[in-house]
């Protein structure tokens, strides 16, 4: 059965490690600022050894990264693990982690997105822990946008958490943390709403599962990406599958989504959420057309431009949580029931 970590409280210890890419020296001030932000809110933060971002695309050899992450996840004194960000090849940890040992331990929040999705999905479908797809540590100091919750709100919640579409998004470049490590507010000048394919109205429930398409698609057909099995486990409730493209062009997105469809990822889906993206079209073939080409014949509602991707702000979602999705003319919201 799925288990949820205990609600996060001030005084709890949060572990910081880099399972994928580390933090270069030039951005250490931002890391220190983000750690300080959590400490100012009463959390005890410990930073691990696997943090180097100057010598390679990974923070340390794979065995060292796996050992440190596993130690933090199974340490009963650590109540959340929040990596600084994702990276490129966190998949090299998947077969080095002892998933059975993790499954037997008391659940701990693992928080992040992007390449961290490679670990969040198996933590839920294989180890049976709820996991939190939300802002990474380096983005943690940013205030939540109107209608959305901060990831700490979900991690500390003891009941349902309701979020609504923010209606805004970032259109410019990332903040220059090297020049100024302390931004806490996004510049959200874009305007946009969740859009439902075929202009349908959607009111469904299901267990949440998903993440970054470019990373989770590589888990399909393995025990660490057994979303079909997860769907069978919760067949009475069904799933809400959410996916977002970081940077893959539309042709690649289309192929990956077809692959997930063929692997059975949407067999128990009651709805599919697609994150807002800045990933490019492939000639005249758009990102939206890529999604519809692969998934449009499934007879499953598809909601576009949800704030669950690489375009801030971030709508945190808990893998495994029972969610109630509403996308009608009068409301765009999602309510997550935590601990059930």
Tab-separated table of C-alpha atoms in Angstrom:
chain	number	residue	atom	x	y	z
A	1	UNK	CA	0.000	0.000	0.000
A	2	UNK	CA	1.098	3.543	-0.697
A	3	UNK	CA	2.553	5.362	2.307
A	4	UNK	CA	2.865	9.096	2.854
A	5	UNK	CA	5.724	10.752	4.736
A	6	UNK	CA	4.779	12.458	7.993
A	7	UNK	CA	3.844	16.133	7.604
A	8	UNK	CA	6.952	18.314	7.619
A	9	UNK	CA	7.240	20.579	10.653
A	10	UNK	CA	9.611	23.327	11.824
A	11	UNK	CA	12.478	21.656	13.638
A	12	UNK	CA	12.544	18.723	11.204
A	13	UNK	CA	15.775	17.941	9.413
A	14	UNK	CA	16.019	18.386	5.633
A	15	UNK	CA	18.817	16.702	3.698
A	16	UNK	CA	20.443	18.276	0.649
A	17	UNK	CA	22.302	16.126	-1.870
A	18	UNK	CA	22.752	16.188	-5.650
A	19	UNK	CA	21.710	12.829	-7.147
A	20	UNK	CA	22.378	14.196	-10.621
A	21	UNK	CA	24.111	17.535	-11.347
A	22	UNK	CA	26.013	19.396	-8.639
A	23	UNK	CA	26.320	23.107	-7.967
A	24	UNK	CA	29.267	25.012	-9.460
A	25	UNK	CA	31.243	27.322	-7.212
A	26	UNK	CA	29.815	30.402	-8.920
A	27	UNK	CA	26.303	29.418	-7.803
A	28	UNK	CA	27.159	28.325	-4.257
A	29	UNK	CA	25.889	31.691	-2.927
A	30	UNK	CA	22.426	30.834	-4.283
A	31	UNK	CA	22.636	27.393	-2.673
A	32	UNK	CA	23.576	29.009	0.638
A	33	UNK	CA	20.727	31.485	0.266
A	34	UNK	CA	18.223	28.661	-0.345
A	35	UNK	CA	19.528	26.673	2.626
A	36	UNK	CA	19.283	29.810	4.755
A	37	UNK	CA	15.715	30.363	3.568
A	38	UNK	CA	14.734	26.958	4.953
A	39	UNK	CA	16.663	27.497	8.173
A	40	UNK	CA	14.926	30.831	8.682
A	41	UNK	CA	11.649	28.908	8.654
A	42	UNK	CA	12.799	26.649	11.437
A	43	UNK	CA	14.158	23.650	9.547
A	44	UNK	CA	17.428	21.937	10.381
A	45	UNK	CA	19.267	21.582	7.059
A	46	UNK	CA	22.213	19.245	6.469
A	47	UNK	CA	24.206	19.392	3.223
A	48	UNK	CA	25.828	16.215	1.935
A	49	UNK	CA	29.149	15.566	0.248
A	50	UNK	CA	27.849	14.908	-3.277
A	51	UNK	CA	27.484	18.518	-4.358
A	52	UNK	CA	30.366	19.317	-6.764
A	53	UNK	CA	29.237	21.009	-9.958
A	54	UNK	CA	32.525	22.118	-11.483
A	55	UNK	CA	34.280	18.934	-12.580
A	56	UNK	CA	31.548	16.956	-14.354
A	57	UNK	CA	27.891	16.853	-15.350
A	58	UNK	CA	27.317	14.822	-12.154
A	59	UNK	CA	28.122	15.742	-8.576
A	60	UNK	CA	30.114	12.567	-7.794
A	61	UNK	CA	30.530	8.980	-9.033
A	62	UNK	CA	27.224	7.138	-9.294
A	63	UNK	CA	27.889	4.780	-6.361
A	64	UNK	CA	28.654	7.712	-4.058
A	65	UNK	CA	25.558	9.611	-5.164
A	66	UNK	CA	23.363	6.548	-4.687
A	67	UNK	CA	24.812	5.811	-1.244
A	68	UNK	CA	24.304	9.368	-0.011
A	69	UNK	CA	20.759	9.619	-1.352
A	70	UNK	CA	19.821	6.235	0.120
A	71	UNK	CA	21.327	7.148	3.501
A	72	UNK	CA	19.293	10.330	3.602
A	73	UNK	CA	16.068	8.660	2.470
A	74	UNK	CA	16.368	5.899	5.080
A	75	UNK	CA	17.664	8.033	7.962
A	76	UNK	CA	14.706	8.364	10.384
A	77	UNK	CA	16.072	11.731	11.497
A	78	UNK	CA	15.731	13.251	8.015
A	79	UNK	CA	12.151	14.131	7.093
A	80	UNK	CA	12.725	15.531	3.590
A	81	UNK	CA	15.424	15.374	0.910
A	82	UNK	CA	15.543	18.351	-1.460
A	83	UNK	CA	18.233	18.313	-4.184
A	84	UNK	CA	19.406	21.658	-5.565
A	85	UNK	CA	18.056	20.814	-9.033
A	86	UNK	CA	17.913	18.036	-11.612
A	87	UNK	CA	20.511	17.473	-14.301
A	88	UNK	CA	21.061	14.969	-17.088
A	89	UNK	CA	21.825	11.389	-16.035
A	90	UNK	CA	20.241	10.656	-12.684
A	91	UNK	CA	19.050	7.437	-14.301
A	92	UNK	CA	22.440	5.919	-13.428
A	93	UNK	CA	21.255	5.682	-9.804
A	94	UNK	CA	18.135	3.640	-10.532
A	95	UNK	CA	19.780	0.215	-10.418
A	96	UNK	CA	22.160	1.173	-7.587
A	97	UNK	CA	19.468	2.020	-5.047
A	98	UNK	CA	18.113	-0.756	-2.832
A	99	UNK	CA	14.424	-0.212	-3.473
A	100	UNK	CA	13.379	-3.007	-1.100
A	101	UNK	CA	15.345	-1.410	1.732
A	102	UNK	CA	13.851	1.963	0.923
A	103	UNK	CA	10.360	0.466	0.824
A	104	UNK	CA	10.817	-0.913	4.348
A	105	UNK	CA	11.984	2.410	5.786
A	106	UNK	CA	9.793	5.149	7.188
A	107	UNK	CA	8.822	7.351	4.214
A	108	UNK	CA	10.651	10.639	3.709
A	109	UNK	CA	9.673	13.422	1.333
A	110	UNK	CA	11.772	13.513	-1.833
A	111	UNK	CA	11.156	16.865	-3.514
A	112	UNK	CA	12.099	18.099	-6.967
A	113	UNK	CA	11.396	17.935	-10.680
A	114	UNK	CA	13.182	17.677	-14.041
A	115	UNK	CA	15.804	14.879	-13.850
A	116	UNK	CA	14.611	14.161	-10.290
A	117	UNK	CA	11.480	12.691	-11.899
A	118	UNK	CA	13.685	9.705	-12.732
A	119	UNK	CA	13.740	8.931	-9.006
A	120	UNK	CA	10.359	10.279	-7.920
A	121	UNK	CA	8.377	7.886	-10.115
A	122	UNK	CA	10.069	4.653	-8.917
A	123	UNK	CA	9.929	5.885	-5.335
A	124	UNK	CA	6.141	5.801	-5.738
A	125	UNK	CA	5.455	2.884	-8.093
A	126	UNK	CA	8.205	0.577	-6.811
A	127	UNK	CA	8.923	1.563	-3.193
A	128	UNK	CA	5.359	2.625	-2.403
A	129	UNK	CA	6.134	6.115	-1.095
A	130	UNK	CA	4.316	9.276	-2.041
A	131	UNK	CA	6.824	11.686	-3.599
A	132	UNK	CA	6.632	15.410	-4.247
A	133	UNK	CA	7.047	16.840	-7.753
A	134	UNK	CA	7.727	20.496	-6.988
A	135	UNK	CA	10.338	23.226	-7.031
A	136	UNK	CA	13.923	22.163	-6.439
A	137	UNK	CA	15.985	23.677	-3.629
A	138	UNK	CA	17.447	26.475	-5.755
A	139	UNK	CA	13.894	27.588	-6.607
A	140	UNK	CA	12.527	27.068	-3.098
A	141	UNK	CA	12.942	30.712	-1.957
A	142	UNK	CA	10.544	31.949	-4.636
A	143	UNK	CA	7.087	32.834	-3.372
A	144	UNK	CA	4.186	30.777	-4.686
A	145	UNK	CA	2.115	32.440	-7.399
A	146	UNK	CA	-1.532	33.346	-6.735
A	147	UNK	CA	-3.684	30.237	-6.502
A	148	UNK	CA	-0.726	27.881	-6.130
A	149	UNK	CA	0.861	26.346	-3.048
A	150	UNK	CA	4.537	26.252	-2.125
A	151	UNK	CA	5.962	22.727	-1.936
A	152	UNK	CA	6.405	23.181	1.810
A	153	UNK	CA	2.627	23.693	2.042
A	154	UNK	CA	2.021	20.235	0.629
A	155	UNK	CA	4.800	18.577	2.598
A	156	UNK	CA	3.386	20.002	5.833
A	157	UNK	CA	-0.311	19.500	5.056
A	158	UNK	CA	-2.529	17.262	7.170
A	159	UNK	CA	-5.585	17.454	4.925
A	160	UNK	CA	-6.694	18.319	1.397
A	161	UNK	CA	-4.757	21.027	-0.462
A	162	UNK	CA	-6.586	23.004	-3.131
A	163	UNK	CA	-4.798	24.864	-5.904
A	164	UNK	CA	-6.124	26.907	-8.804
A	165	UNK	CA	-4.560	27.906	-12.090
A	166	UNK	CA	-2.379	30.944	-11.548
A	167	UNK	CA	-3.134	32.553	-14.901
A	168	UNK	CA	0.461	33.837	-15.124
A	169	UNK	CA	3.852	32.520	-16.182
A	170	UNK	CA	7.432	33.592	-16.734
A	171	UNK	CA	8.247	34.795	-20.242
A	172	UNK	CA	11.817	36.006	-19.767
A	173	UNK	CA	15.128	34.400	-18.936
A	174	UNK	CA	16.038	32.762	-15.644
A	175	UNK	CA	17.266	35.098	-12.932
A	176	UNK	CA	21.031	35.568	-12.911
A	177	UNK	CA	21.845	33.965	-9.554
A	178	UNK	CA	25.551	34.520	-10.079
A	179	UNK	CA	25.018	38.272	-10.177
A	180	UNK	CA	22.318	38.251	-7.486
A	181	UNK	CA	21.829	35.059	-5.450
A	182	UNK	CA	18.791	36.319	-3.554
A	183	UNK	CA	15.674	36.655	-5.785
A	184	UNK	CA	12.481	35.511	-4.074
A	185	UNK	CA	9.858	36.702	-6.575
A	186	UNK	CA	9.356	35.540	-10.152
A	187	UNK	CA	8.758	37.997	-12.954
A	188	UNK	CA	5.477	36.561	-14.243
A	189	UNK	CA	4.463	38.691	-17.188
A	190	UNK	CA	2.824	36.029	-19.341
A	191	UNK	CA	-0.900	35.367	-19.195
A	192	UNK	CA	-2.454	31.986	-19.875
A	193	UNK	CA	-5.029	29.479	-18.681
A	194	UNK	CA	-5.317	25.718	-18.535
A	195	UNK	CA	-6.842	24.639	-21.837
A	196	UNK	CA	-8.840	21.466	-22.369
A	197	UNK	CA	-8.546	19.670	-25.688
A	198	UNK	CA	-11.781	19.806	-27.680
A	199	UNK	CA	-13.065	22.433	-25.217
A	200	UNK	CA	-14.525	19.691	-23.014
A	201	UNK	CA	-15.370	20.233	-19.355
A	202	UNK	CA	-13.475	17.942	-17.022
A	203	UNK	CA	-14.394	16.836	-13.505
A	204	UNK	CA	-12.487	13.656	-12.618
A	205	UNK	CA	-10.484	12.079	-9.820
A	206	UNK	CA	-7.476	9.778	-9.792
A	207	UNK	CA	-4.073	9.028	-8.299
A	208	UNK	CA	-1.370	11.392	-9.526
A	209	UNK	CA	1.726	10.080	-11.275
A	210	UNK	CA	4.121	11.661	-13.754
A	211	UNK	CA	7.026	14.014	-14.277
A	212	UNK	CA	9.461	15.241	-16.920
A	213	UNK	CA	8.800	13.421	-20.190
A	214	UNK	CA	12.427	13.287	-21.322
A	215	UNK	CA	13.454	11.444	-18.163
A	216	UNK	CA	10.494	9.290	-17.091
A	217	UNK	CA	9.961	7.911	-20.596
A	218	UNK	CA	13.239	6.009	-20.187
A	219	UNK	CA	11.741	4.053	-17.278
A	220	UNK	CA	8.828	2.613	-19.265
A	221	UNK	CA	8.872	-1.165	-19.370
A	222	UNK	CA	11.048	-1.451	-16.260
A	223	UNK	CA	10.038	-2.113	-12.631
A	224	UNK	CA	10.954	1.497	-11.869
A	225	UNK	CA	8.468	2.794	-14.430
A	226	UNK	CA	5.625	0.363	-13.832
A	227	UNK	CA	2.864	2.920	-14.146
A	228	UNK	CA	0.555	0.271	-15.697
A	229	UNK	CA	0.976	-1.825	-12.537
A	230	UNK	CA	0.366	1.237	-10.394
A	231	UNK	CA	-2.801	1.843	-12.413
A	232	UNK	CA	-3.984	-1.702	-11.829
A	233	UNK	CA	-3.332	-1.288	-8.114
A	234	UNK	CA	-5.641	1.742	-8.091
A	235	UNK	CA	-7.963	0.681	-10.888
A	236	UNK	CA	-11.082	1.644	-8.938
A	237	UNK	CA	-9.855	5.214	-8.582
A	238	UNK	CA	-7.886	5.492	-11.801
A	239	UNK	CA	-4.941	7.782	-12.495
A	240	UNK	CA	-4.265	11.376	-13.419
A	241	UNK	CA	-1.041	11.253	-15.438
A	242	UNK	CA	0.917	14.503	-15.762
A	243	UNK	CA	3.842	15.053	-18.128
A	244	UNK	CA	5.911	18.013	-19.236
A	245	UNK	CA	8.601	18.553	-21.851
A	246	UNK	CA	11.721	20.406	-20.750
A	247	UNK	CA	13.349	21.058	-24.114
A	248	UNK	CA	12.719	18.184	-26.520
A	249	UNK	CA	11.410	19.256	-29.939
A	250	UNK	CA	7.909	18.262	-30.967
A	251	UNK	CA	8.887	15.216	-33.044
A	252	UNK	CA	10.760	13.764	-30.086
A	253	UNK	CA	7.894	14.544	-27.708
A	254	UNK	CA	5.519	12.806	-30.070
A	255	UNK	CA	7.668	9.668	-30.246
A	256	UNK	CA	8.129	9.502	-26.475
A	257	UNK	CA	4.410	9.898	-25.821
A	258	UNK	CA	3.606	7.179	-28.344
A	259	UNK	CA	6.108	4.986	-26.510
A	260	UNK	CA	4.416	5.584	-23.164
A	261	UNK	CA	1.045	4.889	-24.749
A	262	UNK	CA	2.313	1.589	-26.150
A	263	UNK	CA	3.783	0.762	-22.725
A	264	UNK	CA	0.343	1.163	-21.132
A	265	UNK	CA	0.942	4.323	-19.126
A	266	UNK	CA	-2.506	5.703	-19.947
A	267	UNK	CA	-4.508	2.491	-19.629
A	268	UNK	CA	-6.041	3.599	-16.306
A	269	UNK	CA	-5.884	7.362	-16.896
A	270	UNK	CA	-8.966	9.425	-16.138
A	271	UNK	CA	-7.172	12.574	-17.333
A	272	UNK	CA	-3.799	13.669	-18.708
A	273	UNK	CA	-2.168	16.948	-17.666
A	274	UNK	CA	0.433	18.515	-19.965
A	275	UNK	CA	2.747	21.116	-18.491
A	276	UNK	CA	3.354	24.486	-20.080
A	277	UNK	CA	6.553	24.336	-22.117
A	278	UNK	CA	9.044	26.444	-23.981
A	279	UNK	CA	10.278	23.417	-25.918
A	280	UNK	CA	10.408	24.085	-29.665
A	281	UNK	CA	8.163	23.007	-32.489
A	282	UNK	CA	9.538	20.763	-35.225
A	283	UNK	CA	9.025	22.941	-38.269
A	284	UNK	CA	5.280	23.450	-38.497
A	285	UNK	CA	4.571	20.560	-36.106
A	286	UNK	CA	3.798	22.092	-32.707
A	287	UNK	CA	4.148	20.742	-29.212
A	288	UNK	CA	0.372	20.576	-28.867
A	289	UNK	CA	0.042	18.683	-32.135
A	290	UNK	CA	2.657	16.248	-30.850
A	291	UNK	CA	0.543	15.484	-27.794
A	292	UNK	CA	-2.660	15.105	-29.795
A	293	UNK	CA	-0.971	12.914	-32.399
A	294	UNK	CA	0.112	10.466	-29.696
A	295	UNK	CA	-2.743	10.702	-27.208
A	296	UNK	CA	-5.699	12.319	-28.964
A	297	UNK	CA	-7.471	9.038	-29.757
A	298	UNK	CA	-7.401	7.704	-26.191
A	299	UNK	CA	-10.787	9.158	-25.241
A	300	UNK	CA	-9.146	10.620	-22.148
A	301	UNK	CA	-9.435	14.359	-21.311
A	302	UNK	CA	-6.194	16.268	-21.944
A	303	UNK	CA	-5.524	19.547	-20.133
A	304	UNK	CA	-2.739	21.742	-21.558
A	305	UNK	CA	-0.596	24.516	-20.075
A	306	UNK	CA	-0.688	23.303	-16.482
A	307	UNK	CA	2.013	24.839	-14.233
A	308	UNK	CA	3.820	21.548	-13.627
A	309	UNK	CA	6.887	21.992	-15.789
A	310	UNK	CA	9.999	23.984	-16.537
A	311	UNK	CA	8.134	27.264	-17.002
A	312	UNK	CA	7.561	28.953	-13.618
A	313	UNK	CA	5.502	29.194	-11.516
A	314	UNK	CA	5.318	25.670	-10.119
A	315	UNK	CA	2.209	23.749	-9.151
A	316	UNK	CA	3.491	21.054	-6.770
A	317	UNK	CA	1.929	17.620	-7.227
A	318	UNK	CA	2.269	14.588	-4.965
A	319	UNK	CA	2.801	11.311	-6.790
A	320	UNK	CA	0.342	8.854	-5.317
A	321	UNK	CA	-2.071	11.420	-3.915
A	322	UNK	CA	-5.740	11.092	-4.764
A	323	UNK	CA	-6.545	14.240	-6.715
A	324	UNK	CA	-9.788	15.843	-7.851
A	325	UNK	CA	-9.415	17.803	-11.082
A	326	UNK	CA	-11.883	20.429	-12.270
A	327	UNK	CA	-11.508	22.213	-15.583
A	328	UNK	CA	-14.794	23.878	-16.466
A	329	UNK	CA	-15.860	27.276	-17.749
A	330	UNK	CA	-16.089	28.519	-14.165
A	331	UNK	CA	-13.203	26.733	-12.452
A	332	UNK	CA	-9.714	25.419	-13.031
A	333	UNK	CA	-8.513	23.636	-9.891
A	334	UNK	CA	-6.932	20.535	-8.449
A	335	UNK	CA	-7.426	19.267	-4.892
A	336	UNK	CA	-4.973	16.724	-3.494
A	337	UNK	CA	-5.845	14.500	-0.560
A	338	UNK	CA	-2.683	13.768	1.387
A	339	UNK	CA	-2.228	10.785	3.644
A	340	UNK	CA	-4.941	8.665	2.008
